[in-house]
Amino acid sequence: MIFYFSGTGNCRYAAEKLAHGLSVEAIDMTEAIRHRAYEYDCTREPVGFVLPTYYWGLPIQVAGFLSRLVCRFGKKPYVFLLLTCGQSTGDAGRMFARLMKERNLPFSATFAVKMVDNYVPLFSVPPKEKAEEILEAADVALDEVLAQVMRRQMGDFNTLKGKAPKLITGTIYPFYRYRRRTRHFAVSDDCIGCGRCQRECPAKTIIMAEGKPVWKKPQCILCLHCLHVCPVHAISYGKRSIKHGQYFNPNV
Ligand SMILES: Cc1cc2nc3c(=O)[nH]c(=O)nc-3n(C[C@H](O)[C@H](O)[C@H](O)COP(=O)(O)O)c2cc1C
């Protein structure tokens, strides 16, 4: 069983690829939370978590999901984490390990793969050819992760932590809380009122009012799904995102 969270398809792609290779099911954490589905028979192994790196840490709802998760494991469970990132993961792996320990859940190995960076408040989405290049390299890296998981390799195989991971996560992750404020989102007059952002928001934060999205909760996950899937690119976050393009993994 592979649990994943994905805003723009990278983790979904990686989770589905691994699930296929390992002949296990891929479970969308957002759907699981929505349906309050927290109990799983994990005797069919391995068990994996595929998560994006956010502010050199983990998306906010991961801790809540893990705190409710009830898994029935086999005798010698093998549980791995795969982080996807645009540049580096910092100490996100250790953050995850700590959460697993708190919950008395088994944890065996950490991996990380670089994919296209979707953080448009700061960075531009790379041109199509460059994005394809990154995703091709990610595919090779995912094959290697698959092979290591099949061999049940134990340990920390994350080579993408970057410099001073502990320091960078300790310094930067606290800002995630502030950046999750939905007042940073705006919608332009280009909005056609299709409601896709509202229907697909994993945090169910958006409502439609007079044909336009309104972020009704003060904070969200900041997955940026709404911004990236808007068919007319009418949603922005902060001043710069609009110049930085839109991205969704083309392989899902
Ligand atoms: C709120 C937010 C914060 C992010 N922070 C980081 C980061 O600290 N380091 C990094 O390398 N990439 C960061 N990214 C990029 C994502 O981790 C990366 O694009 C990931 O593959 C997205 O996965 P998804 O398509 O499944 O949502 C961030 C993205 C978002 C939306």
PDB file of N, CA, C and O in Angstrom, residues 106-140:
ATOM      1  N   PRO A 106       6.141   1.490  12.388  1.00  0.00           N
ATOM      2  CA  PRO A 106       7.454   1.081  11.909  1.00  0.00           C
ATOM      3  C   PRO A 106       7.931   1.959  10.758  1.00  0.00           C
ATOM      4  O   PRO A 106       7.116   2.513  10.021  1.00  0.00           O
ATOM      5  N   PHE A 107       9.228   2.122  10.640  1.00  0.00           N
ATOM      6  CA  PHE A 107       9.778   2.953   9.562  1.00  0.00           C
ATOM      7  C   PHE A 107      11.148   2.420   9.162  1.00  0.00           C
ATOM      8  O   PHE A 107      12.015   2.239  10.022  1.00  0.00           O
ATOM      9  N   SER A 108      11.359   2.167   7.881  1.00  0.00           N
ATOM     10  CA  SER A 108      12.557   1.448   7.452  1.00  0.00           C
ATOM     11  C   SER A 108      13.514   2.249   6.567  1.00  0.00           C
ATOM     12  O   SER A 108      14.729   2.095   6.686  1.00  0.00           O
ATOM     13  N   ALA A 109      12.994   3.089   5.673  1.00  0.00           N
ATOM     14  CA  ALA A 109      13.901   3.712   4.695  1.00  0.00           C
ATOM     15  C   ALA A 109      13.349   5.017   4.142  1.00  0.00           C
ATOM     16  O   ALA A 109      12.139   5.203   4.034  1.00  0.00           O
ATOM     17  N   THR A 110      14.277   5.920   3.818  1.00  0.00           N
ATOM     18  CA  THR A 110      13.906   7.213   3.211  1.00  0.00           C
ATOM     19  C   THR A 110      14.593   7.369   1.862  1.00  0.00           C
ATOM     20  O   THR A 110      15.793   7.099   1.737  1.00  0.00           O
ATOM     21  N   PHE A 111      13.825   7.836   0.881  1.00  0.00           N
ATOM     22  CA  PHE A 111      14.364   8.120  -0.456  1.00  0.00           C
ATOM     23  C   PHE A 111      13.885   9.512  -0.876  1.00  0.00           C
ATOM     24  O   PHE A 111      12.894  10.014  -0.337  1.00  0.00           O
ATOM     25  N   ALA A 112      14.560  10.112  -1.828  1.00  0.00           N
ATOM     26  CA  ALA A 112      14.094  11.404  -2.354  1.00  0.00           C
ATOM     27  C   ALA A 112      14.378  11.484  -3.845  1.00  0.00           C
ATOM     28  O   ALA A 112      15.393  10.960  -4.328  1.00  0.00           O
ATOM     29  N   VAL A 113      13.477  12.120  -4.556  1.00  0.00           N
ATOM     30  CA  VAL A 113      13.625  12.281  -6.009  1.00  0.00           C
ATOM     31  C   VAL A 113      13.291  13.723  -6.370  1.00  0.00           C
ATOM     32  O   VAL A 113      12.309  14.282  -5.885  1.00  0.00           O
ATOM     33  N   LYS A 114      14.131  14.286  -7.225  1.00  0.00           N
ATOM     34  CA  LYS A 114      13.900  15.654  -7.686  1.00  0.00           C
ATOM     35  C   LYS A 114      12.895  15.626  -8.842  1.00  0.00           C
ATOM     36  O   LYS A 114      13.048  14.832  -9.774  1.00  0.00           O
ATOM     37  N   MET A 115      11.863  16.458  -8.739  1.00  0.00           N
ATOM     38  CA  MET A 115      10.898  16.566  -9.841  1.00  0.00           C
ATOM     39  C   MET A 115      10.729  18.058 -10.166  1.00  0.00           C
ATOM     40  O   MET A 115      11.509  18.870  -9.674  1.00  0.00           O
ATOM     41  N   VAL A 116       9.731  18.402 -10.966  1.00  0.00           N
ATOM     42  CA  VAL A 116       9.602  19.817 -11.333  1.00  0.00           C
ATOM     43  C   VAL A 116       9.094  20.609 -10.121  1.00  0.00           C
ATOM     44  O   VAL A 116       8.160  20.186  -9.440  1.00  0.00           O
ATOM     45  N   ASP A 117       9.705  21.743  -9.866  1.00  0.00           N
ATOM     46  CA  ASP A 117       9.338  22.591  -8.732  1.00  0.00           C
ATOM     47  C   ASP A 117       8.063  23.369  -9.074  1.00  0.00           C
ATOM     48  O   ASP A 117       8.028  24.112 -10.048  1.00  0.00           O
ATOM     49  N   ASN A 118       7.050  23.178  -8.235  1.00  0.00           N
ATOM     50  CA  ASN A 118       5.764  23.848  -8.496  1.00  0.00           C
ATOM     51  C   ASN A 118       5.582  25.105  -7.648  1.00  0.00           C
ATOM     52  O   ASN A 118       4.509  25.695  -7.632  1.00  0.00           O
ATOM     53  N   TYR A 119       6.625  25.523  -6.924  1.00  0.00           N
ATOM     54  CA  TYR A 119       6.470  26.644  -5.999  1.00  0.00           C
ATOM     55  C   TYR A 119       6.585  27.986  -6.736  1.00  0.00           C
ATOM     56  O   TYR A 119       7.575  28.709  -6.615  1.00  0.00           O
ATOM     57  N   VAL A 120       5.530  28.303  -7.463  1.00  0.00           N
ATOM     58  CA  VAL A 120       5.548  29.518  -8.293  1.00  0.00           C
ATOM     59  C   VAL A 120       5.510  30.851  -7.536  1.00  0.00           C
ATOM     60  O   VAL A 120       5.819  31.874  -8.141  1.00  0.00           O
ATOM     61  N   PRO A 121       5.175  30.882  -6.256  1.00  0.00           N
ATOM     62  CA  PRO A 121       5.336  32.173  -5.570  1.00  0.00           C
ATOM     63  C   PRO A 121       6.776  32.668  -5.641  1.00  0.00           C
ATOM     64  O   PRO A 121       7.037  33.862  -5.608  1.00  0.00           O
ATOM     65  N   LEU A 122       7.726  31.739  -5.787  1.00  0.00           N
ATOM     66  CA  LEU A 122       9.142  32.138  -5.857  1.00  0.00           C
ATOM     67  C   LEU A 122       9.816  31.812  -7.186  1.00  0.00           C
ATOM     68  O   LEU A 122      10.601  32.584  -7.704  1.00  0.00           O
ATOM     69  N   PHE A 123       9.510  30.622  -7.728  1.00  0.00           N
ATOM     70  CA  PHE A 123      10.274  30.153  -8.902  1.00  0.00           C
ATOM     71  C   PHE A 123       9.395  30.041 -10.145  1.00  0.00           C
ATOM     72  O   PHE A 123       8.197  29.776 -10.040  1.00  0.00           O
ATOM     73  N   SER A 124      10.043  30.160 -11.304  1.00  0.00           N
ATOM     74  CA  SER A 124       9.324  29.972 -12.567  1.00  0.00           C
ATOM     75  C   SER A 124       9.282  28.502 -12.921  1.00  0.00           C
ATOM     76  O   SER A 124      10.247  27.771 -12.691  1.00  0.00           O
ATOM     77  N   VAL A 125       8.170  28.077 -13.492  1.00  0.00           N
ATOM     78  CA  VAL A 125       8.084  26.723 -14.026  1.00  0.00           C
ATOM     79  C   VAL A 125       9.060  26.645 -15.215  1.00  0.00           C
ATOM     80  O   VAL A 125       9.078  27.544 -16.051  1.00  0.00           O
ATOM     81  N   PRO A 126       9.881  25.611 -15.281  1.00  0.00           N
ATOM     82  CA  PRO A 126      10.842  25.550 -16.391  1.00  0.00           C
ATOM     83  C   PRO A 126      10.143  25.363 -17.738  1.00  0.00           C
ATOM     84  O   PRO A 126       9.013  24.868 -17.780  1.00  0.00           O
ATOM     85  N   PRO A 127      10.810  25.732 -18.829  1.00  0.00           N
ATOM     86  CA  PRO A 127      10.225  25.504 -20.147  1.00  0.00           C
ATOM     87  C   PRO A 127       9.957  24.010 -20.362  1.00  0.00           C
ATOM     88  O   PRO A 127      10.587  23.168 -19.708  1.00  0.00           O
ATOM     89  N   LYS A 128       9.052  23.702 -21.306  1.00  0.00           N
ATOM     90  CA  LYS A 128       8.578  22.315 -21.517  1.00  0.00           C
ATOM     91  C   LYS A 128       9.729  21.316 -21.656  1.00  0.00           C
ATOM     92  O   LYS A 128       9.723  20.250 -21.023  1.00  0.00           O
ATOM     93  N   GLU A 129      10.748  21.667 -22.460  1.00  0.00           N
ATOM     94  CA  GLU A 129      11.845  20.706 -22.715  1.00  0.00           C
ATOM     95  C   GLU A 129      12.627  20.436 -21.428  1.00  0.00           C
ATOM     96  O   GLU A 129      13.019  19.309 -21.156  1.00  0.00           O
ATOM     97  N   LYS A 130      12.854  21.506 -20.660  1.00  0.00           N
ATOM     98  CA  LYS A 130      13.598  21.360 -19.408  1.00  0.00           C
ATOM     99  C   LYS A 130      12.789  20.512 -18.414  1.00  0.00           C
ATOM    100  O   LYS A 130      13.333  19.631 -17.731  1.00  0.00           O
ATOM    101  N   ALA A 131      11.464  20.770 -18.371  1.00  0.00           N
ATOM    102  CA  ALA A 131      10.596  19.997 -17.470  1.00  0.00           C
ATOM    103  C   ALA A 131      10.630  18.520 -17.857  1.00  0.00           C
ATOM    104  O   ALA A 131      10.713  17.643 -16.989  1.00  0.00           O
ATOM    105  N   GLU A 132      10.611  18.250 -19.163  1.00  0.00           N
ATOM    106  CA  GLU A 132      10.650  16.848 -19.633  1.00  0.00           C
ATOM    107  C   GLU A 132      11.959  16.179 -19.217  1.00  0.00           C
ATOM    108  O   GLU A 132      11.976  15.029 -18.803  1.00  0.00           O
ATOM    109  N   GLU A 133      13.027  16.954 -19.328  1.00  0.00           N
ATOM    110  CA  GLU A 133      14.357  16.448 -18.937  1.00  0.00           C
ATOM    111  C   GLU A 133      14.369  16.065 -17.450  1.00  0.00           C
ATOM    112  O   GLU A 133      14.848  14.995 -17.068  1.00  0.00           O
ATOM    113  N   ILE A 134      13.807  16.963 -16.618  1.00  0.00           N
ATOM    114  CA  ILE A 134      13.762  16.716 -15.164  1.00  0.00           C
ATOM    115  C   ILE A 134      12.934  15.459 -14.875  1.00  0.00           C
ATOM    116  O   ILE A 134      13.319  14.603 -14.077  1.00  0.00           O
ATOM    117  N   LEU A 135      11.796  15.336 -15.571  1.00  0.00           N
ATOM    118  CA  LEU A 135      10.911  14.193 -15.305  1.00  0.00           C
ATOM    119  C   LEU A 135      11.509  12.885 -15.821  1.00  0.00           C
ATOM    120  O   LEU A 135      11.277  11.818 -15.243  1.00  0.00           O
ATOM    121  N   GLU A 136      12.278  12.966 -16.902  1.00  0.00           N
ATOM    122  CA  GLU A 136      12.963  11.754 -17.400  1.00  0.00           C
ATOM    123  C   GLU A 136      13.997  11.278 -16.379  1.00  0.00           C
ATOM    124  O   GLU A 136      14.107  10.090 -16.086  1.00  0.00           O
ATOM    125  N   ALA A 137      14.752  12.236 -15.832  1.00  0.00           N
ATOM    126  CA  ALA A 137      15.746  11.891 -14.805  1.00  0.00           C
ATOM    127  C   ALA A 137      15.047  11.339 -13.565  1.00  0.00           C
ATOM    128  O   ALA A 137      15.530  10.395 -12.923  1.00  0.00           O
ATOM    129  N   ALA A 138      13.874  11.906 -13.252  1.00  0.00           N
ATOM    130  CA  ALA A 138      13.103  11.427 -12.090  1.00  0.00           C
ATOM    131  C   ALA A 138      12.664   9.984 -12.309  1.00  0.00           C
ATOM    132  O   ALA A 138      12.676   9.176 -11.376  1.00  0.00           O
ATOM    133  N   ASP A 139      12.292   9.677 -13.532  1.00  0.00           N
ATOM    134  CA  ASP A 139      11.870   8.301 -13.855  1.00  0.00           C
ATOM    135  C   ASP A 139      13.001   7.299 -13.594  1.00  0.00           C
ATOM    136  O   ASP A 139      12.767   6.220 -13.055  1.00  0.00           O
ATOM    137  N   VAL A 140      14.202   7.681 -13.978  1.00  0.00           N
ATOM    138  CA  VAL A 140      15.367   6.816 -13.744  1.00  0.00           C
ATOM    139  C   VAL A 140      15.570   6.641 -12.238  1.00  0.00           C
ATOM    140  O   VAL A 140      15.780   5.530 -11.735  1.00  0.00           O
TER     141      VAL A 140
END
